[in-house]
Amino acid sequence: MAGQVEKLSIALMETPTREIIFWTAFCAAAAALLLLRLKFITSGRPRLPPGPRGWPVVGNMFDLGTSSHANLAGLKDKYGPLIWIRLGSINTLVISSAEAAMDMFKNHDQSFCNRHLNEVLKSDETVSAIVSLSQYGPYWRMMRRLYATELFSAKRIHGTAPLRRRCVDKMIKWISVEAKGTSSVEMRPFLSATLFNLIGNLLLSRDLLDPKSPKGTEFFNLSSELIALTAKPNLADFFPSLRWLDPQGVKKKVKVKLNRILEIVGGFVEERRRDVQHQQHNKEKDFLDLMLEFEGNGKDEPTKISDRNLYMLILELLTAGTDNTVTTIEWAMAELLRKPETMKKVKAEITQVVGHDRRIEESDIEDLHYLLAVIKETFRLHTTPFLVPRSVVKDTEFMGYWIPKDTQVFINAWAIGRDPRTWDDPLSFKPERFLGSNIDYRGQNFQFLPFGAGRRICPGISLAHKMLHVVLGSLLQSFEWVLENGVTPETIDMREKLGTTLRKAIPLKAIPKSVV
């Protein structure tokens, strides 16, 4: 080794000075060009967002736990509002702040507008008929147009107000009979039946659930089981190579339940067709009539809606219109029972605005400012954990990071609604924070997003707004609510159960005492 160093020294000494200078300059220039090239490459494709290091094969699956919304929210302090994780082989971006959500919806909505479907949903090709799950394209635009101009138009919603009033009156009677003066009632079944009937009348001009309707009860039970199955963690979602094996048998279970529930919906449709043939259906046209009469252009939209696709549409509207609304009202009642003074305030407002001589109507809603604030605060604190997952349409630069095509996108609405940088005392139920505030949930304020925002915002917001306030307001106007013996406001079980919505893990029970 020493000999080699000596030979190199002699060679350098014998080399003319100008050659040394030349080669030194050459090496320096080459190094500079290499650095510039590296900088160009890295600046041409920004780095991925930060996130926890994943395990081989499984990625960050263990970081989710049983409360994925809360665990991912906990990572925001370390990694920021954008978090990159890998769920098995699926690249996933988690958006966890109002600022990041606003940037996405305002500046990148079209690049993030597709849906990421799990393997269970992909297993039935007619799932593409479900508007909220369909990919962004001609079919989605056609159905959104029909929803806007027909199903959820201001004229139709206003015209169906008497149907909703009748369904709410029936709910009050059911609860009165069930309570029998002193017995407690579990609220969820009554709320679910009422909301199913509210949507059922809008779609099919008929009640779907009552004590004498075993088919309607079966429909409700099947839809609840179906929602739970599609939200259940499935190995095939994280490792697509396993999709043919169905390792947990989820696809098989979903297929059986889905086929049965579509049989029930098909029965409703066939009854309507028979009524039309025998000229027994003389009511104003509803959604089913519109779909049966639909004629598309045959180019970028179907000439007719197939029967199975029609059944899927009805199923979507029934389940989506019921689950989130029932969950919100149950949480609102739980929070009001935990805070008797807040309950007194909202009841006093209803008495002041509506009085004792008539029932609360949809026309009263905008004058019930405290009731409006109660619903908003319930949405903020108990919102849907994640908006329906999106998929990135093309490679996109977002907030200085590179987001590859087909990345799954979670918008953690739960984390956004509880962000201490946005909300004072974020874990406390305080409707007063919304009094005198212009913050709303119609997609323009990104501090809370119960209905989403952008192109894929829920098309039924106006209807949901009316149902939420009239149902909750009627419960408060019609009854004095007290807790069961042995339960105090401090001991109400407020644990959550994660699914497509964030339900109360233990259904709410209370004693209604009639006041009207």
Coordinates of C-alpha atoms in Angstrom, one line a residue:
M1 CA 0.0 0.0 0.0
A2 CA 2.8 2.4 0.9
G3 CA 4.5 1.7 -2.4
Q4 CA 1.3 2.6 -4.3
V5 CA 1.0 5.9 -2.5
E6 CA 4.7 6.7 -3.2
K7 CA 4.2 5.9 -7.0
L8 CA 1.1 8.2 -7.0
S9 CA 3.0 11.0 -5.4
I10 CA 5.9 10.7 -7.9
A11 CA 3.3 10.7 -10.8
L12 CA 1.7 13.8 -9.6
M13 CA 5.1 15.5 -9.2
E14 CA 6.0 14.7 -12.7
T15 CA 2.6 15.8 -14.1
P16 CA 2.7 19.4 -15.6
T17 CA 0.9 22.0 -13.5
R18 CA -1.6 22.9 -16.3
E19 CA -2.8 19.2 -16.6
I20 CA -3.4 19.1 -12.8
I21 CA -5.4 22.3 -13.1
F22 CA -7.4 20.9 -16.1
W23 CA -8.3 17.6 -14.4
T24 CA -9.2 19.3 -11.2
A25 CA -11.5 21.7 -13.0
F26 CA -13.0 18.8 -15.0
C27 CA -13.8 16.8 -11.9
A28 CA -15.3 19.9 -10.2
A29 CA -17.5 20.6 -13.3
A30 CA -18.6 16.9 -13.5
A31 CA -19.5 17.0 -9.8
A32 CA -21.5 20.2 -10.2
L33 CA -23.4 18.8 -13.2
L34 CA -24.2 15.7 -11.2
L35 CA -25.6 17.8 -8.3
L36 CA -27.6 19.9 -10.7
R37 CA -29.1 16.8 -12.3
L38 CA -30.0 15.3 -8.9
K39 CA -31.6 18.6 -7.9
F40 CA -33.6 18.7 -11.2
I41 CA -34.8 15.2 -10.7
T42 CA -35.9 15.7 -7.1
S43 CA -37.5 19.1 -7.9
G44 CA -39.3 17.7 -10.9
R45 CA -41.1 15.2 -8.6
P46 CA -41.6 16.4 -5.1
R47 CA -41.2 14.0 -2.2
L48 CA -44.1 12.0 -0.7
P49 CA -45.8 13.5 2.4
P50 CA -44.3 12.4 5.7
G51 CA -45.6 9.5 7.7
P52 CA -44.7 6.6 10.0
R53 CA -42.4 4.0 8.8
G54 CA -44.3 0.9 7.8
W55 CA -43.6 -2.8 8.4
P56 CA -42.6 -5.1 5.5
V57 CA -45.6 -6.5 3.6
V58 CA -48.3 -5.1 6.0
G59 CA -47.2 -1.5 5.9
N60 CA -48.9 0.7 8.5
M61 CA -51.9 -1.6 9.2
F62 CA -50.9 -1.9 12.9
D63 CA -50.9 1.9 13.2
L64 CA -54.7 2.0 12.6
G65 CA -55.9 -0.1 15.6
T66 CA -59.6 -0.4 16.4
S67 CA -60.1 3.4 16.3
S68 CA -58.4 4.3 13.1
H69 CA -59.9 7.9 13.0
A70 CA -58.5 8.7 16.4
N71 CA -55.1 7.0 15.9
L72 CA -54.5 8.8 12.6
A73 CA -55.6 12.1 14.2
G74 CA -52.9 11.5 16.9
L75 CA -50.2 11.3 14.2
K76 CA -51.0 14.9 13.0
D77 CA -48.9 16.6 15.7
K78 CA -45.8 14.7 14.6
Y79 CA -46.3 14.5 10.8
G80 CA -48.5 17.5 10.0
P81 CA -51.9 17.7 8.2
L82 CA -50.9 15.4 5.3
I83 CA -49.9 11.9 6.4
W84 CA -48.6 9.1 4.1
I85 CA -49.3 5.5 5.0
R86 CA -49.3 2.2 3.3
L87 CA -52.1 -0.3 4.1
G88 CA -50.7 -3.5 2.8
S89 CA -49.9 -2.7 -0.8
I90 CA -52.3 0.3 -1.0
N91 CA -50.8 3.8 -0.9
T92 CA -52.9 6.1 1.2
L93 CA -53.0 9.8 1.9
V94 CA -54.7 11.0 5.1
I95 CA -55.9 14.7 5.2
S96 CA -56.4 15.9 8.7
S97 CA -56.8 19.6 8.8
A98 CA -59.3 22.2 7.6
E99 CA -56.6 24.0 5.7
A100 CA -55.5 20.9 3.8
A101 CA -59.1 20.0 3.1
M102 CA -59.8 23.5 1.7
D103 CA -56.8 23.3 -0.6
M104 CA -57.9 19.9 -1.9
F105 CA -61.5 20.8 -2.5
K106 CA -60.8 24.2 -4.0
N107 CA -57.7 23.5 -6.0
H108 CA -57.5 19.8 -6.7
D109 CA -61.1 18.5 -6.5
Q110 CA -61.1 17.2 -10.1
S111 CA -57.8 15.3 -9.6
F112 CA -59.1 13.7 -6.4
C113 CA -62.7 13.0 -7.6
N114 CA -62.7 9.3 -8.2
R115 CA -63.8 6.7 -5.7
H116 CA -61.6 4.0 -4.1
L117 CA -63.7 0.9 -3.7
N118 CA -62.9 -2.0 -1.4
E119 CA -62.8 -5.5 -2.8
V120 CA -66.3 -6.4 -1.4
L121 CA -67.8 -3.5 -3.4
K122 CA -65.9 -4.3 -6.5
S123 CA -67.2 -7.9 -6.5
D124 CA -70.6 -6.8 -7.8
E125 CA -70.5 -4.9 -11.0
T126 CA -73.8 -3.2 -10.3
V127 CA -72.3 -1.4 -7.4
S128 CA -71.2 1.1 -10.1
A129 CA -74.8 2.2 -10.2
I130 CA -74.6 3.6 -6.7
V131 CA -74.0 7.3 -7.3
S132 CA -71.9 8.0 -4.3
L133 CA -69.5 5.1 -5.2
S134 CA -69.5 5.5 -9.0
Q135 CA -66.4 6.9 -10.8
Y136 CA -66.4 10.4 -12.0
G137 CA -67.8 10.4 -15.5
P138 CA -71.0 10.5 -17.7
Y139 CA -73.1 8.2 -15.5
W140 CA -72.3 10.2 -12.3
R141 CA -73.1 13.5 -14.0
M142 CA -76.4 12.1 -15.4
M143 CA -77.5 10.9 -12.0
R144 CA -76.4 14.0 -10.2
R145 CA -78.5 16.0 -12.7
L146 CA -81.5 13.9 -12.0
Y147 CA -81.1 14.2 -8.3
A148 CA -80.7 18.0 -8.5
T149 CA -83.7 18.6 -10.9
E150 CA -86.1 15.9 -9.7
L151 CA -85.5 14.1 -6.4
F152 CA -83.9 16.8 -4.3
S153 CA -85.2 19.9 -6.1
A154 CA -86.6 22.7 -3.9
K155 CA -90.1 22.2 -5.4
R156 CA -90.2 18.4 -4.7
I157 CA -88.8 18.8 -1.2
H158 CA -91.4 21.5 -0.4
G159 CA -94.2 19.4 -1.9
T160 CA -93.4 16.3 0.2
A161 CA -93.4 18.2 3.5
P162 CA -96.9 16.7 4.5
L163 CA -95.5 13.2 4.0
R164 CA -92.6 13.9 6.4
R165 CA -95.0 15.5 8.9
R166 CA -97.2 12.3 8.9
C167 CA -94.2 10.1 9.4
V168 CA -93.0 12.2 12.4
D169 CA -96.5 12.1 13.9
K170 CA -96.5 8.4 13.6
M171 CA -93.1 8.2 15.4
I172 CA -94.5 10.2 18.3
K173 CA -97.5 7.8 18.6
W174 CA -95.2 4.8 18.5
I175 CA -93.0 6.1 21.3
S176 CA -96.0 7.1 23.4
V177 CA -97.4 3.5 23.2
E178 CA -94.1 1.9 23.8
A179 CA -93.3 4.1 26.9
K180 CA -96.7 3.5 28.6
G181 CA -96.0 6.4 31.0
T182 CA -92.9 5.1 32.8
S183 CA -91.0 2.6 30.7
S184 CA -87.8 3.6 29.0
V185 CA -87.5 3.3 25.2
E186 CA -84.5 2.5 23.0
M187 CA -84.5 5.4 20.6
R188 CA -82.7 3.9 17.6
P189 CA -85.5 1.5 16.3
F190 CA -88.0 4.3 16.3
L191 CA -85.7 6.8 14.6
S192 CA -84.7 4.2 12.0
A193 CA -88.3 3.3 11.2
T194 CA -89.2 6.9 10.9
L195 CA -86.3 7.8 8.6
F196 CA -86.9 4.7 6.4
N197 CA -90.5 5.8 6.0
L198 CA -89.5 9.4 5.3
I199 CA -87.2 8.3 2.5
G200 CA -89.5 5.5 1.4
N201 CA -92.4 7.9 0.8
L202 CA -90.1 10.2 -1.2
L203 CA -88.9 7.3 -3.4
L204 CA -91.9 4.9 -3.5
S205 CA -94.8 6.8 -2.0
R206 CA -95.2 4.3 0.8
D207 CA -94.2 3.4 4.4
L208 CA -91.6 0.7 4.5
L209 CA -91.5 -0.1 8.3
D210 CA -94.3 -0.5 10.8
P211 CA -95.2 -3.3 13.3
K212 CA -97.3 -5.1 10.7
S213 CA -94.7 -5.1 8.0
P214 CA -92.3 -8.1 8.4
K215 CA -90.8 -7.4 5.0
G216 CA -90.0 -3.9 5.9
T217 CA -88.4 -5.0 9.2
E218 CA -86.3 -7.6 7.3
F219 CA -85.2 -4.9 4.9
F220 CA -84.0 -2.7 7.8
N221 CA -82.1 -5.6 9.4
L222 CA -80.5 -6.7 6.2
S223 CA -79.4 -3.2 5.3
S224 CA -77.8 -2.7 8.8
E225 CA -76.0 -6.0 8.4
L226 CA -74.9 -5.1 4.9
I227 CA -73.4 -1.7 6.0
A228 CA -71.5 -3.5 8.8
L229 CA -70.1 -6.1 6.4
T230 CA -68.9 -3.5 3.8
A231 CA -67.2 -1.5 6.5
K232 CA -65.5 -4.5 8.1
P233 CA -61.7 -4.7 7.7
N234 CA -60.9 -7.2 4.9
L235 CA -57.5 -8.7 4.2
A236 CA -58.3 -8.6 0.4
D237 CA -58.5 -4.8 0.6
F238 CA -54.9 -4.5 1.7
F239 CA -53.6 -7.4 -0.4
P240 CA -55.5 -7.4 -3.7
S241 CA -53.7 -10.7 -4.7
L242 CA -56.0 -12.4 -2.1
R243 CA -59.2 -11.1 -3.6
W244 CA -59.8 -14.5 -5.4
L245 CA -59.6 -16.4 -2.1
D246 CA -62.0 -14.2 -0.1
P247 CA -60.0 -15.3 3.0
Q248 CA -62.6 -14.0 5.5
G249 CA -65.7 -15.0 3.5
V250 CA -66.9 -11.4 3.4
K251 CA -67.8 -11.4 -0.3
K252 CA -69.9 -14.5 0.1
K253 CA -71.9 -13.1 3.0
V254 CA -72.4 -9.8 1.2
K255 CA -73.6 -11.5 -1.9
V256 CA -76.3 -13.5 0.0
K257 CA -77.6 -10.5 1.9
L258 CA -77.4 -8.1 -1.1
N259 CA -79.4 -10.5 -3.3
R260 CA -82.1 -10.8 -0.7
I261 CA -82.4 -7.1 0.0
L262 CA -82.6 -6.4 -3.8
E263 CA -85.4 -9.0 -4.0
I264 CA -87.4 -7.0 -1.5
V265 CA -86.7 -3.7 -3.4
G266 CA -87.7 -5.5 -6.6
G267 CA -91.0 -6.5 -5.0
F268 CA -91.7 -2.8 -4.3
V269 CA -91.0 -2.0 -7.9
E270 CA -93.1 -4.8 -9.3
E271 CA -96.0 -3.7 -7.1
R272 CA -95.8 -0.2 -8.6
R273 CA -95.6 -1.6 -12.1
R274 CA -98.8 -3.6 -11.5
D275 CA -100.5 -0.5 -10.0
V276 CA -99.6 1.5 -13.1
Q277 CA -100.9 -1.2 -15.4
H278 CA -104.2 -1.3 -13.5
Q279 CA -104.3 2.5 -13.2
Q280 CA -104.3 2.3 -9.4
H281 CA -101.4 4.6 -8.9
N282 CA -102.8 8.1 -9.1
K283 CA -100.4 9.9 -6.8
E284 CA -98.0 12.6 -7.9
K285 CA -94.9 11.1 -9.6
D286 CA -92.2 10.0 -7.3
F287 CA -88.6 8.9 -7.8
L288 CA -89.6 5.4 -8.9
D289 CA -91.9 6.7 -11.6
L290 CA -89.2 9.0 -12.9
M291 CA -86.7 6.1 -13.1
L292 CA -89.2 3.7 -14.8
E293 CA -89.9 6.4 -17.4
F294 CA -86.3 7.5 -17.9
E295 CA -84.9 7.5 -21.4
G296 CA -81.2 8.3 -21.9
N297 CA -79.5 9.4 -25.1
G298 CA -77.9 6.0 -25.6
K299 CA -74.4 7.5 -26.1
D300 CA -72.7 8.4 -22.8
E301 CA -75.8 7.4 -20.8
P302 CA -78.0 4.3 -20.8
T303 CA -81.2 4.4 -22.8
K304 CA -83.0 2.8 -19.8
I305 CA -82.1 2.1 -16.2
S306 CA -81.8 -1.6 -15.7
D307 CA -83.9 -3.3 -13.0
R308 CA -80.9 -4.3 -10.9
N309 CA -79.3 -0.8 -11.2
L310 CA -82.6 0.7 -10.2
Y311 CA -82.8 -1.5 -7.1
M312 CA -79.2 -0.5 -6.2
L313 CA -80.1 3.2 -6.5
I314 CA -83.1 2.8 -4.2
L315 CA -81.0 0.8 -1.7
E316 CA -78.4 3.5 -1.7
L317 CA -80.9 6.3 -1.0
L318 CA -82.6 4.4 1.7
T319 CA -79.5 3.4 3.6
A320 CA -77.5 6.7 3.1
G321 CA -80.5 8.8 4.0
T322 CA -81.2 6.8 7.2
D323 CA -78.0 5.8 8.8
N324 CA -76.2 9.1 9.2
T325 CA -79.4 11.0 10.2
V326 CA -80.4 8.4 12.8
T327 CA -76.9 8.4 14.3
T328 CA -76.8 12.2 14.5
I329 CA -80.1 12.5 16.3
E330 CA -79.2 9.7 18.7
W331 CA -75.9 11.5 19.6
A332 CA -77.8 14.9 19.9
M333 CA -80.2 13.4 22.4
A334 CA -77.4 11.7 24.4
E335 CA -75.5 15.1 24.6
L336 CA -78.7 16.9 25.7
L337 CA -79.4 14.3 28.4
R338 CA -75.8 14.8 29.6
K339 CA -76.4 18.5 29.8
P340 CA -79.9 19.2 31.3
E341 CA -79.4 23.0 31.1
T342 CA -78.7 22.8 27.4
M343 CA -81.8 20.6 27.0
K344 CA -83.9 23.3 28.9
K345 CA -82.5 26.0 26.6
V346 CA -83.5 24.3 23.3
K347 CA -86.9 23.3 24.7
A348 CA -87.6 26.8 25.8
E349 CA -86.7 28.1 22.4
I350 CA -89.1 25.7 20.7
T351 CA -91.9 26.9 23.1
Q352 CA -91.1 30.5 22.4
V353 CA -91.0 30.2 18.6
V354 CA -93.6 27.4 18.1
G355 CA -95.8 27.6 21.2
H356 CA -97.9 24.8 22.7
D357 CA -100.8 24.9 20.3
R358 CA -99.2 23.6 17.2
R359 CA -96.5 21.2 16.1
I360 CA -93.1 22.2 14.9
E361 CA -93.0 22.6 11.1
E362 CA -90.2 22.8 8.6
S363 CA -91.0 26.5 8.1
D364 CA -89.9 27.1 11.8
I365 CA -86.4 25.7 11.4
E366 CA -84.5 28.9 10.5
D367 CA -86.1 30.7 13.5
L368 CA -84.9 28.0 15.9
H369 CA -81.3 29.3 16.2
Y370 CA -80.4 27.2 19.3
L371 CA -81.8 24.0 17.7
L372 CA -79.7 24.8 14.6
A373 CA -76.6 25.2 16.8
V374 CA -77.3 21.9 18.6
I375 CA -77.3 20.0 15.3
K376 CA -74.2 21.7 14.1
E377 CA -72.4 21.0 17.4
T378 CA -73.5 17.3 17.2
F379 CA -72.1 17.1 13.6
R380 CA -68.8 18.7 14.7
L381 CA -68.3 16.3 17.7
H382 CA -69.8 13.1 16.3
T383 CA -69.4 13.4 12.6
T384 CA -68.7 10.6 10.1
P385 CA -65.1 9.5 10.9
F386 CA -63.9 9.5 7.2
L387 CA -65.6 10.8 4.1
V388 CA -66.1 8.2 1.4
P389 CA -62.6 7.4 0.3
R390 CA -61.4 9.1 -2.9
S391 CA -58.9 8.0 -5.5
V392 CA -56.3 10.2 -7.3
V393 CA -57.1 10.4 -11.0
K394 CA -53.5 11.4 -12.1
D395 CA -50.1 12.2 -10.6
T396 CA -50.7 15.4 -8.7
E397 CA -48.6 17.9 -6.8
F398 CA -50.5 18.8 -3.7
M399 CA -49.2 21.2 -1.0
G400 CA -45.6 20.7 -2.2
Y401 CA -45.8 16.9 -2.2
W402 CA -46.1 14.3 -5.0
I403 CA -49.3 12.2 -4.8
P404 CA -49.2 9.3 -7.3
K405 CA -52.1 8.2 -9.4
D406 CA -54.5 5.7 -7.8
T407 CA -53.5 6.8 -4.3
Q408 CA -56.4 6.2 -1.8
V409 CA -57.4 9.4 0.0
F410 CA -58.9 9.5 3.5
I411 CA -60.4 12.8 4.7
N412 CA -60.4 12.5 8.5
A413 CA -63.5 14.6 9.2
W414 CA -63.5 13.5 12.8
A415 CA -60.0 14.9 13.3
I416 CA -60.9 18.2 11.6
G417 CA -64.0 18.7 13.8
R418 CA -61.9 18.2 16.9
D419 CA -58.9 20.2 15.9
P420 CA -57.8 22.5 18.9
R421 CA -56.3 24.9 16.4
T422 CA -59.7 25.5 15.0
W423 CA -62.1 25.0 18.0
D424 CA -61.8 26.2 21.6
D425 CA -62.3 23.4 24.1
P426 CA -63.0 21.0 21.2
L427 CA -64.0 18.0 23.2
S428 CA -66.9 19.8 25.0
F429 CA -70.4 19.9 23.7
K430 CA -71.1 23.7 23.4
P431 CA -73.8 24.7 20.9
E432 CA -73.2 28.3 21.9
R433 CA -70.1 28.3 19.7
F434 CA -72.3 28.5 16.6
L435 CA -74.7 31.2 17.8
G436 CA -74.1 34.3 15.7
S437 CA -71.7 32.3 13.5
N438 CA -72.0 31.9 9.7
I439 CA -70.3 28.5 9.8
D440 CA -72.4 26.0 8.0
Y441 CA -72.2 22.4 6.7
R442 CA -73.0 23.0 3.1
G443 CA -69.5 22.6 1.8
Q444 CA -68.1 26.2 2.0
N445 CA -66.7 26.0 5.6
F446 CA -64.1 23.3 6.0
Q447 CA -63.9 23.3 9.8
F448 CA -66.4 20.5 9.7
L449 CA -67.6 18.4 6.8
P450 CA -70.5 16.0 7.7
F451 CA -71.7 16.0 4.1
G452 CA -68.4 16.5 2.3
A453 CA -67.6 19.3 -0.2
G454 CA -66.7 19.9 -3.8
R455 CA -68.1 17.9 -6.7
R456 CA -69.0 14.9 -4.6
I457 CA -70.8 16.7 -1.8
C458 CA -73.9 14.8 -0.6
P459 CA -76.8 15.9 -3.0
G460 CA -79.4 15.4 -0.2
I461 CA -78.2 18.1 2.2
S462 CA -81.4 20.2 2.0
L463 CA -83.6 17.2 2.7
A464 CA -81.4 16.0 5.5
H465 CA -81.4 19.5 7.0
K466 CA -85.2 19.4 7.3
M467 CA -85.5 15.9 8.6
L468 CA -82.8 16.4 11.3
H469 CA -84.4 19.5 12.8
V470 CA -88.1 18.4 12.5
V471 CA -87.4 14.9 14.0
L472 CA -85.2 16.2 16.9
G473 CA -87.4 19.2 17.5
S474 CA -90.6 17.0 17.6
L475 CA -89.0 14.7 20.1
L476 CA -88.1 17.6 22.4
Q477 CA -91.5 19.3 21.9
S478 CA -93.6 16.2 22.5
F479 CA -91.8 14.7 25.6
E480 CA -90.0 15.5 28.7
W481 CA -87.0 13.1 28.6
V482 CA -85.4 11.7 31.8
L483 CA -82.8 9.0 32.3
E484 CA -83.4 5.5 33.5
N485 CA -83.1 4.7 37.2
G486 CA -79.4 4.4 38.2
V487 CA -78.2 6.4 35.2
T488 CA -77.0 10.0 35.7
P489 CA -75.8 12.6 33.1
E490 CA -72.2 11.8 34.2
T491 CA -72.6 8.0 33.7
I492 CA -74.3 7.9 30.2
D493 CA -72.1 5.6 28.1
M494 CA -70.7 7.7 25.3
R495 CA -68.4 5.1 23.7
E496 CA -68.3 4.9 19.9
K497 CA -68.6 2.1 17.5
L498 CA -66.7 2.6 14.2
G499 CA -68.4 1.8 10.9
T500 CA -69.4 3.9 7.9
T501 CA -70.8 6.2 10.6
L502 CA -69.6 6.6 14.2
R503 CA -72.6 5.2 16.2
K504 CA -73.1 5.0 19.9
A505 CA -71.7 1.7 20.9
I506 CA -74.5 1.3 23.5
P507 CA -77.9 2.4 22.1
L508 CA -79.5 5.3 24.0
K509 CA -82.4 4.6 26.3
A510 CA -84.5 7.2 28.1
I511 CA -87.9 7.7 29.6
P512 CA -90.3 9.9 27.6
K513 CA -93.1 11.7 29.5
S514 CA -95.7 13.2 27.3
V515 CA -96.2 16.9 27.4
V516 CA -98.5 17.4 24.3

